[in-house]
mmCIF file of C-alpha atoms in Angstrom:
data_model
loop_
_atom_site.group_PDB
_atom_site.id
_atom_site.type_symbol
_atom_site.label_atom_id
_atom_site.label_comp_id
_atom_site.label_asym_id
_atom_site.label_seq_id
_atom_site.Cartn_x
_atom_site.Cartn_y
_atom_site.Cartn_z
ATOM 1 C CA MET A 51 3.142 -1.017 36.526
ATOM 2 C CA ARG A 52 1.277 -0.644 39.806
ATOM 3 C CA PRO A 53 -1.106 2.263 40.396
ATOM 4 C CA LYS A 54 0.036 5.122 42.575
ATOM 5 C CA VAL A 55 0.578 4.063 46.172
ATOM 6 C CA SER A 56 -1.238 7.041 47.633
ATOM 7 C CA GLY A 57 -5.022 6.925 47.742
ATOM 8 C CA PRO A 58 -7.235 8.905 45.335
ATOM 9 C CA ALA A 59 -8.565 12.302 46.200
ATOM 10 C CA PRO A 60 -12.220 12.153 47.392
ATOM 11 C CA VAL A 61 -13.481 14.003 44.340
ATOM 12 C CA ALA A 62 -11.936 11.378 42.082
ATOM 13 C CA LEU A 63 -13.111 8.317 44.020
ATOM 14 C CA ALA A 64 -16.391 7.818 42.164
ATOM 15 C CA ALA A 65 -14.693 8.087 38.787
ATOM 16 C CA LEU A 66 -12.011 5.637 39.894
ATOM 17 C CA ILE A 67 -14.573 3.087 41.077
ATOM 18 C CA ALA A 68 -16.442 3.364 37.784
ATOM 19 C CA ALA A 69 -13.240 2.864 35.827
ATOM 20 C CA VAL A 70 -12.299 -0.181 37.907
ATOM 21 C CA LEU A 71 -15.708 -1.760 37.389
ATOM 22 C CA ALA A 72 -15.506 -1.126 33.649
ATOM 23 C CA LEU A 73 -12.098 -2.749 33.406
ATOM 24 C CA ALA A 74 -13.242 -5.719 35.442
ATOM 25 C CA GLY A 75 -16.121 -6.196 33.025
ATOM 26 C CA LEU A 76 -13.613 -6.405 30.189
ATOM 27 C CA GLY A 77 -11.519 -8.942 32.025
ATOM 28 C CA LEU A 78 -8.616 -6.495 32.186
ATOM 29 C CA LEU A 79 -8.361 -5.900 35.906
ATOM 30 C CA VAL A 80 -4.941 -7.384 36.518
ATOM 31 C CA ALA A 81 -2.821 -8.071 39.558
ATOM 32 C CA LYS A 82 0.235 -5.833 39.386
ATOM 33 C CA ARG A 83 -0.409 -5.284 35.696
ATOM 34 C CA GLY A 84 0.067 -8.929 34.702
ATOM 35 C CA ALA A 85 -2.343 -11.674 33.753
ATOM 36 C CA ALA A 86 -5.639 -11.729 35.599
ATOM 37 C CA THR A 87 -6.288 -14.723 37.804
ATOM 38 C CA ASP A 88 -8.747 -16.259 35.377
ATOM 39 C CA ALA A 89 -6.542 -15.766 32.312
ATOM 40 C CA PRO A 90 -5.937 -18.773 30.025
ATOM 41 C CA LEU A 91 -2.480 -20.038 30.987
ATOM 42 C CA ALA A 92 -0.056 -22.791 30.017
ATOM 43 C CA ASP A 93 3.180 -24.151 31.409
ATOM 44 C CA GLY A 94 6.458 -23.770 29.586
ATOM 45 C CA ASP A 95 9.681 -25.656 30.133
ATOM 46 C CA ALA A 96 12.197 -25.220 32.931
ATOM 47 C CA THR A 97 14.182 -22.610 30.993
ATOM 48 C CA GLY A 98 11.207 -20.254 30.646
ATOM 49 C CA HIS A 99 10.387 -21.163 27.039
ATOM 50 C CA PHE A 100 6.844 -21.731 25.752
ATOM 51 C CA ALA A 101 6.048 -22.911 22.229
ATOM 52 C CA GLN A 102 2.502 -21.783 21.503
ATOM 53 C CA PRO A 103 0.296 -24.267 19.594
ATOM 54 C CA LYS A 104 -0.817 -22.876 16.255
ATOM 55 C CA ALA A 105 -4.485 -23.416 17.088
ATOM 56 C CA LEU A 106 -4.298 -21.080 20.081
ATOM 57 C CA GLY A 107 -2.706 -18.325 18.020
ATOM 58 C CA ASP A 108 -5.322 -18.724 15.305
ATOM 59 C CA GLU A 109 -8.045 -18.506 17.942
ATOM 60 C CA ALA A 110 -6.624 -15.222 19.246
ATOM 61 C CA ALA A 111 -6.397 -13.845 15.696
ATOM 62 C CA ARG A 112 -10.045 -14.730 15.030
ATOM 63 C CA ALA A 113 -11.128 -13.022 18.244
ATOM 64 C CA MET A 114 -9.306 -9.850 17.203
ATOM 65 C CA ALA A 115 -11.337 -9.643 14.001
ATOM 66 C CA ALA A 116 -14.314 -8.531 16.091
ATOM 67 C CA VAL A 117 -12.584 -5.441 17.489
ATOM 68 C CA VAL A 118 -9.788 -4.431 15.083
ATOM 69 C CA ARG A 119 -9.755 -3.531 11.404
ATOM 70 C CA THR A 120 -6.528 -4.680 9.805
ATOM 71 C CA GLY A 121 -4.621 -3.024 7.011
ATOM 72 C CA THR A 122 -1.822 -3.894 4.633
ATOM 73 C CA ALA A 123 0.436 -0.911 5.256
ATOM 74 C CA ARG A 124 4.204 -1.286 5.198
ATOM 75 C CA VAL A 125 6.929 1.012 6.406
ATOM 76 C CA PRO A 126 8.528 2.387 3.234
ATOM 77 C CA GLY A 127 11.699 0.477 2.570
ATOM 78 C CA ALA A 128 11.112 -1.987 5.414
ATOM 79 C CA PRO A 129 12.958 -3.687 6.925
ATOM 80 C CA VAL A 130 14.715 -0.728 8.506
ATOM 81 C CA THR A 131 16.913 -2.177 11.207
ATOM 82 C CA HIS A 132 18.834 0.903 12.246
ATOM 83 C CA ALA A 133 18.426 4.633 12.319
ATOM 84 C CA SER A 134 19.735 6.242 9.137
ATOM 85 C CA GLY A 135 19.722 9.624 10.854
ATOM 86 C CA THR A 136 18.927 10.891 14.320
ATOM 87 C CA ALA A 137 17.920 14.154 15.900
ATOM 88 C CA PRO A 138 18.444 15.260 19.507
ATOM 89 C CA LEU A 139 15.576 14.305 21.807
ATOM 90 C CA PRO A 140 14.451 17.273 23.905
ATOM 91 C CA VAL A 141 13.250 16.568 27.435
ATOM 92 C CA SER A 142 9.465 16.886 27.721
ATOM 93 C CA ASP A 143 8.311 20.109 29.381
ATOM 94 C CA PRO A 144 6.340 19.550 31.512
ATOM 95 C CA LEU A 145 7.473 16.031 32.375
ATOM 96 C CA GLU A 146 4.176 14.426 31.485
ATOM 97 C CA ALA A 147 3.213 11.921 28.797
ATOM 98 C CA THR A 148 0.919 13.265 26.096
ATOM 99 C CA GLY A 149 -0.839 11.841 23.062
ATOM 100 C CA ALA A 150 1.553 10.803 20.317
ATOM 101 C CA GLU A 151 1.544 9.589 16.754
ATOM 102 C CA PRO A 152 1.762 5.785 16.559
ATOM 103 C CA SER A 153 5.169 4.311 15.837
ATOM 104 C CA PRO A 154 5.126 1.482 13.265
ATOM 105 C CA ALA A 155 7.072 -1.022 15.369
ATOM 106 C CA VAL A 156 5.271 -0.303 18.661
ATOM 107 C CA GLY A 157 1.781 -1.444 19.574
ATOM 108 C CA PRO A 158 -0.509 -2.768 22.285
ATOM 109 C CA LEU A 159 -0.729 -6.362 23.424
ATOM 110 C CA PHE A 160 -4.356 -7.480 23.336
ATOM 111 C CA TYR A 161 -5.720 -10.281 25.513
ATOM 112 C CA THR A 162 -8.527 -12.214 23.863
ATOM 113 C CA GLY A 163 -9.419 -14.965 26.339
ATOM 114 C CA GLN A 164 -11.321 -13.031 29.010
ATOM 115 C CA GLY A 165 -14.714 -11.374 28.857
ATOM 116 C CA ASN A 166 -16.689 -10.876 25.684
ATOM 117 C CA THR A 167 -14.404 -8.369 23.973
ATOM 118 C CA PRO A 168 -10.602 -8.406 23.618
ATOM 119 C CA GLY A 169 -8.850 -5.451 25.200
ATOM 120 C CA HIS A 170 -5.254 -4.345 25.471
ATOM 121 C CA GLY A 171 -3.307 -4.291 28.711
ATOM 122 C CA CYS A 172 0.397 -3.920 27.833
ATOM 123 C CA THR A 173 2.719 -2.567 25.138
ATOM 124 C CA ALA A 174 5.360 -4.288 22.984
ATOM 125 C CA SER A 175 7.733 -3.440 20.143
ATOM 126 C CA VAL A 176 9.360 -5.197 17.211
ATOM 127 C CA VAL A 177 13.074 -5.710 17.767
ATOM 128 C CA HIS A 178 15.596 -6.633 15.101
ATOM 129 C CA SER A 179 16.567 -10.293 14.781
ATOM 130 C CA ALA A 180 18.005 -12.514 12.075
ATOM 131 C CA LYS A 181 14.628 -14.089 11.354
ATOM 132 C CA GLY A 182 12.718 -10.807 11.606
ATOM 133 C CA ASP A 183 9.920 -12.113 13.835
ATOM 134 C CA LEU A 184 10.857 -10.942 17.341
ATOM 135 C CA VAL A 185 8.913 -8.690 19.745
ATOM 136 C CA VAL A 186 9.970 -7.476 23.208
ATOM 137 C CA THR A 187 7.781 -6.607 26.204
ATOM 138 C CA ALA A 188 7.774 -7.017 30.001
ATOM 139 C CA ALA A 189 7.724 -10.540 31.424
ATOM 140 C CA HIS A 190 4.804 -9.698 33.718
ATOM 141 C CA CYS A 191 2.732 -8.950 30.599
ATOM 142 C CA VAL A 192 3.009 -12.515 29.312
ATOM 143 C CA HIS A 193 3.775 -14.739 32.302
ATOM 144 C CA GLN A 194 2.089 -14.761 35.708
ATOM 145 C CA ASP A 195 1.699 -18.224 37.223
ATOM 146 C CA GLY A 196 1.943 -19.464 33.646
ATOM 147 C CA PHE A 197 2.234 -18.238 30.063
ATOM 148 C CA ARG A 198 -0.765 -16.406 28.643
ATOM 149 C CA THR A 199 -2.109 -18.182 25.569
ATOM 150 C CA ASP A 200 -4.468 -15.439 24.338
ATOM 151 C CA ILE A 201 -2.051 -12.698 23.240
ATOM 152 C CA ALA A 202 -2.261 -10.659 20.034
ATOM 153 C CA PHE A 203 0.034 -7.782 18.990
ATOM 154 C CA ALA A 204 -1.175 -4.836 16.894
ATOM 155 C CA PRO A 205 1.783 -2.627 15.866
ATOM 156 C CA GLY A 206 0.967 0.962 14.952
ATOM 157 C CA TYR A 207 -2.552 0.619 16.384
ATOM 158 C CA ARG A 208 -4.885 3.605 16.620
ATOM 159 C CA ASP A 209 -8.660 4.099 16.712
ATOM 160 C CA GLY A 210 -9.541 0.464 16.128
ATOM 161 C CA VAL A 211 -7.201 0.055 13.155
ATOM 162 C CA ALA A 212 -4.142 -2.215 13.058
ATOM 163 C CA PRO A 213 -2.495 -0.865 9.869
ATOM 164 C CA TYR A 214 0.253 -3.524 9.831
ATOM 165 C CA GLY A 215 -2.002 -6.426 10.748
ATOM 166 C CA VAL A 216 -2.434 -8.549 13.877
ATOM 167 C CA TRP A 217 0.378 -10.862 15.002
ATOM 168 C CA VAL A 218 0.233 -13.802 17.413
ATOM 169 C CA PRO A 219 3.047 -15.632 19.224
ATOM 170 C CA THR A 220 4.695 -18.783 18.019
ATOM 171 C CA SER A 221 6.884 -18.845 21.126
ATOM 172 C CA VAL A 222 7.518 -16.826 24.278
ATOM 173 C CA ASP A 223 10.732 -16.657 26.306
ATOM 174 C CA VAL A 224 11.270 -15.338 29.815
ATOM 175 C CA ALA A 225 14.167 -15.934 32.181
ATOM 176 C CA PRO A 226 13.933 -18.867 34.616
ATOM 177 C CA GLU A 227 14.479 -16.343 37.433
ATOM 178 C CA TRP A 228 11.178 -14.741 36.451
ATOM 179 C CA VAL A 229 9.343 -18.075 36.366
ATOM 180 C CA THR A 230 10.570 -19.202 39.767
ATOM 181 C CA ASN A 231 10.322 -16.003 41.833
ATOM 182 C CA ARG A 232 9.252 -13.085 39.618
ATOM 183 C CA ASP A 233 12.667 -11.456 39.936
ATOM 184 C CA PRO A 234 12.168 -7.803 38.860
ATOM 185 C CA ASP A 235 15.686 -7.736 37.428
ATOM 186 C CA HIS A 236 14.433 -10.224 34.797
ATOM 187 C CA ASP A 237 11.111 -8.561 33.924
ATOM 188 C CA VAL A 238 11.732 -8.846 30.165
ATOM 189 C CA ALA A 239 10.165 -11.192 27.596
ATOM 190 C CA PHE A 240 10.721 -11.905 23.921
ATOM 191 C CA LEU A 241 7.998 -13.254 21.631
ATOM 192 C CA ARG A 242 8.389 -14.682 18.166
ATOM 193 C CA VAL A 243 5.271 -13.792 16.217
ATOM 194 C CA ARG A 244 3.435 -14.572 12.984
ATOM 195 C CA ARG A 245 0.481 -13.141 11.128
ATOM 196 C CA ALA A 246 -2.358 -15.625 10.677
ATOM 197 C CA GLY A 247 -2.270 -17.059 7.145
ATOM 198 C CA ASP A 248 0.907 -15.178 6.243
ATOM 199 C CA SER A 249 4.575 -16.158 6.446
ATOM 200 C CA THR A 250 5.980 -12.625 6.047
ATOM 201 C CA PRO A 251 8.208 -11.688 9.024
ATOM 202 C CA VAL A 252 6.826 -8.749 11.003
ATOM 203 C CA GLU A 253 10.098 -6.843 10.631
ATOM 204 C CA ARG A 254 9.613 -6.738 6.848
ATOM 205 C CA VAL A 255 6.286 -4.992 7.393
ATOM 206 C CA THR A 256 6.911 -2.601 10.300
ATOM 207 C CA GLY A 257 10.668 -2.220 10.401
ATOM 208 C CA ALA A 258 12.334 -2.891 13.756
ATOM 209 C CA GLU A 259 14.028 -1.228 16.682
ATOM 210 C CA ARG A 260 17.585 -2.156 17.479
ATOM 211 C CA ILE A 261 18.333 -3.207 21.056
ATOM 212 C CA ARG A 262 21.261 -2.101 23.184
ATOM 213 C CA PHE A 263 23.199 -4.419 25.499
ATOM 214 C CA PRO A 264 24.121 -3.149 28.012
ATOM 215 C CA SER A 265 21.728 -0.302 28.757
ATOM 216 C CA ALA A 266 23.137 3.218 28.768
ATOM 217 C CA THR A 267 22.209 5.664 31.523
ATOM 218 C CA GLY A 268 22.061 9.427 31.451
ATOM 219 C CA ARG A 269 20.727 9.510 27.885
ATOM 220 C CA THR A 270 17.437 11.065 26.833
ATOM 221 C CA ALA A 271 14.967 8.363 25.869
ATOM 222 C CA ARG A 272 11.450 8.376 24.469
ATOM 223 C CA VAL A 273 8.967 6.053 26.161
ATOM 224 C CA ILE A 274 5.873 5.332 24.068
ATOM 225 C CA GLY A 275 3.047 3.091 25.219
ATOM 226 C CA TYR A 276 -0.689 2.400 25.170
ATOM 227 C CA PRO A 277 -2.685 3.093 28.353
ATOM 228 C CA VAL A 278 -5.542 0.686 29.055
ATOM 229 C CA GLY A 279 -8.683 1.894 27.285
ATOM 230 C CA SER A 280 -6.777 4.315 25.044
ATOM 231 C CA GLU A 281 -7.165 4.198 21.284
ATOM 232 C CA GLY A 282 -3.720 5.633 20.697
ATOM 233 C CA PRO A 283 -0.308 5.901 22.346
ATOM 234 C CA VAL A 284 1.159 8.433 24.742
ATOM 235 C CA ALA A 285 4.829 9.367 24.919
ATOM 236 C CA CYS A 286 7.284 11.196 27.139
ATOM 237 C CA GLN A 287 10.974 12.076 26.834
ATOM 238 C CA ASN A 288 13.466 12.342 29.668
ATOM 239 C CA LYS A 289 16.903 11.167 30.726
ATOM 240 C CA THR A 290 17.171 7.694 32.197
ATOM 241 C CA GLU A 291 18.714 7.495 35.646
ATOM 242 C CA THR A 292 20.333 4.701 37.641
ATOM 243 C CA LEU A 293 18.077 3.424 40.429
ATOM 244 C CA SER A 294 20.412 0.524 41.235
ATOM 245 C CA PRO A 295 22.998 -1.582 39.385
ATOM 246 C CA THR A 296 20.105 -3.629 37.947
ATOM 247 C CA GLN A 297 17.340 -1.050 37.454
ATOM 248 C CA LEU A 298 16.803 2.151 35.447
ATOM 249 C CA ARG A 299 14.545 5.019 36.511
ATOM 250 C CA PHE A 300 12.515 7.267 34.188
ATOM 251 C CA PRO A 301 10.755 10.209 35.889
ATOM 252 C CA CYS A 302 7.619 11.255 33.976
ATOM 253 C CA ARG A 303 3.951 11.529 34.871
ATOM 254 C CA GLY A 304 1.148 9.950 32.907
ATOM 255 C CA LEU A 305 2.454 6.509 31.945
ATOM 256 C CA PRO A 306 -0.325 4.438 33.531
ATOM 257 C CA ASN A 307 -1.626 0.888 33.458
ATOM 258 C CA GLY A 308 -1.177 -0.498 29.953
ATOM 259 C CA THR A 309 2.217 1.037 29.253
ATOM 260 C CA SER A 310 4.136 -1.859 30.816
ATOM 261 C CA GLY A 311 6.443 -3.336 28.212
ATOM 262 C CA ALA A 312 6.865 -0.004 26.411
ATOM 263 C CA PRO A 313 10.328 0.595 24.913
ATOM 264 C CA PHE A 314 12.801 3.195 26.158
ATOM 265 C CA LEU A 315 13.995 4.461 22.760
ATOM 266 C CA THR A 316 17.170 6.390 21.986
ATOM 267 C CA ASP A 317 18.795 7.344 18.648
ATOM 268 C CA ILE A 318 15.418 7.763 16.957
ATOM 269 C CA ASP A 319 15.322 8.325 13.215
ATOM 270 C CA PRO A 320 12.781 11.142 12.647
ATOM 271 C CA ALA A 321 11.984 9.763 9.199
ATOM 272 C CA THR A 322 10.877 6.331 10.415
ATOM 273 C CA GLY A 323 10.284 6.689 14.145
ATOM 274 C CA LEU A 324 12.601 3.706 14.707
ATOM 275 C CA GLY A 325 15.403 3.786 17.243
ATOM 276 C CA THR A 326 17.352 1.734 19.759
ATOM 277 C CA ILE A 327 15.745 0.036 22.757
ATOM 278 C CA ASN A 328 17.604 1.019 25.908
ATOM 279 C CA GLY A 329 15.052 -0.393 28.371
ATOM 280 C CA VAL A 330 11.590 -1.955 28.699
ATOM 281 C CA LEU A 331 9.034 -0.491 31.095
ATOM 282 C CA GLY A 332 8.793 -2.947 33.976
ATOM 283 C CA GLY A 333 11.125 -4.257 36.650
ATOM 284 C CA TYR A 334 11.017 -2.475 40.009
ATOM 285 C CA GLU A 335 7.422 -2.461 41.305
ATOM 286 C CA GLU A 336 6.571 -3.981 37.904
ATOM 287 C CA GLY A 337 7.158 -0.618 36.275
ATOM 288 C CA GLY A 338 6.436 1.892 39.018
ATOM 289 C CA ASP A 339 3.493 4.277 39.226
ATOM 290 C CA GLU A 340 2.095 7.198 37.257
ATOM 291 C CA GLU A 341 4.853 9.505 38.479
ATOM 292 C CA THR A 342 7.953 7.396 37.809
ATOM 293 C CA SER A 343 8.631 4.402 35.565
ATOM 294 C CA TYR A 344 11.377 1.802 35.684
ATOM 295 C CA SER A 345 13.133 -0.751 33.519
ATOM 296 C CA PRO A 346 15.406 -3.672 34.261
ATOM 297 C CA TYR A 347 18.985 -3.006 33.251
ATOM 298 C CA LEU A 348 19.505 -4.798 29.940
ATOM 299 C CA GLY A 349 22.784 -6.533 30.633
ATOM 300 C CA GLU A 350 24.229 -9.920 29.796
ATOM 301 C CA ALA A 351 21.237 -11.830 31.199
ATOM 302 C CA ALA A 352 18.870 -9.958 28.880
ATOM 303 C CA ALA A 353 21.279 -10.402 25.967
ATOM 304 C CA LYS A 354 21.375 -14.147 26.633
ATOM 305 C CA LEU A 355 17.568 -14.273 26.702
ATOM 306 C CA TYR A 356 17.424 -12.326 23.422
ATOM 307 C CA ARG A 357 19.821 -14.747 21.751
ATOM 308 C CA ARG A 358 17.862 -17.749 22.989
ATOM 309 C CA ALA A 359 14.535 -16.334 21.832
ATOM 310 C CA ALA A 360 15.843 -15.242 18.439
ATOM 311 C CA GLY A 361 16.975 -18.781 17.789
#
């Protein structure tokens, strides 16, 4: 997601400069909310598939131990792969994201290979699959001139605690259209993940969101994501709109840098917080700005990518 196009007000300029310098020091200042230019990258194959070497995942997991305390929590009754009951989602009033309780299957993506301290720069969520190890985010969060090799996922994260553990990729899949020309209609990625030293599928620990193909428009969705530098998530609820045949629009203020990859959730079970993914924050303008967010339309191309990644 790009920052707002309009310039900052003069009174906010000093604070903005300080924030930019702080992020740069953490290695999180990213071009269009993707990988920074000095990020550790690797090539995948021509289809947009990257199999991550185990050693690189273990290295990312070790780096996370310095900044995150892990727990052994489990969603009661996990895996929960569908909503057992839903409640109507009211539209946020005002239309502005506010602090929210963490959702077990949603968490930040940390990047461990830049600077001295890992920091998070995008959001991802566990999505149901036969093998129970699949996560979805935006393609620009994991691939920019190459696949990032320093990613770690912390579902349910808040205040330095990853209650469901830290998970690292075993493989990453993006569409070839994203690899060749960063097509915003294909700004979606699926990661298969593992927990270091543990063979338990993530879905058995956190539960999982379902995913809808094709996307539905005109329905109220909840977008939940982790702004850069935040120790907890923010969320907003509003109806999705059609921007174009290949893009969804979600008007809401306060979904800034770091919320790329966040799920657009419908049919949420109030007992578990799990629902159905109807979009992924990204796409047009790599997600938009702090006033309006976007998602690629999850049609047959996204369904094909999901099937390929799920294996």
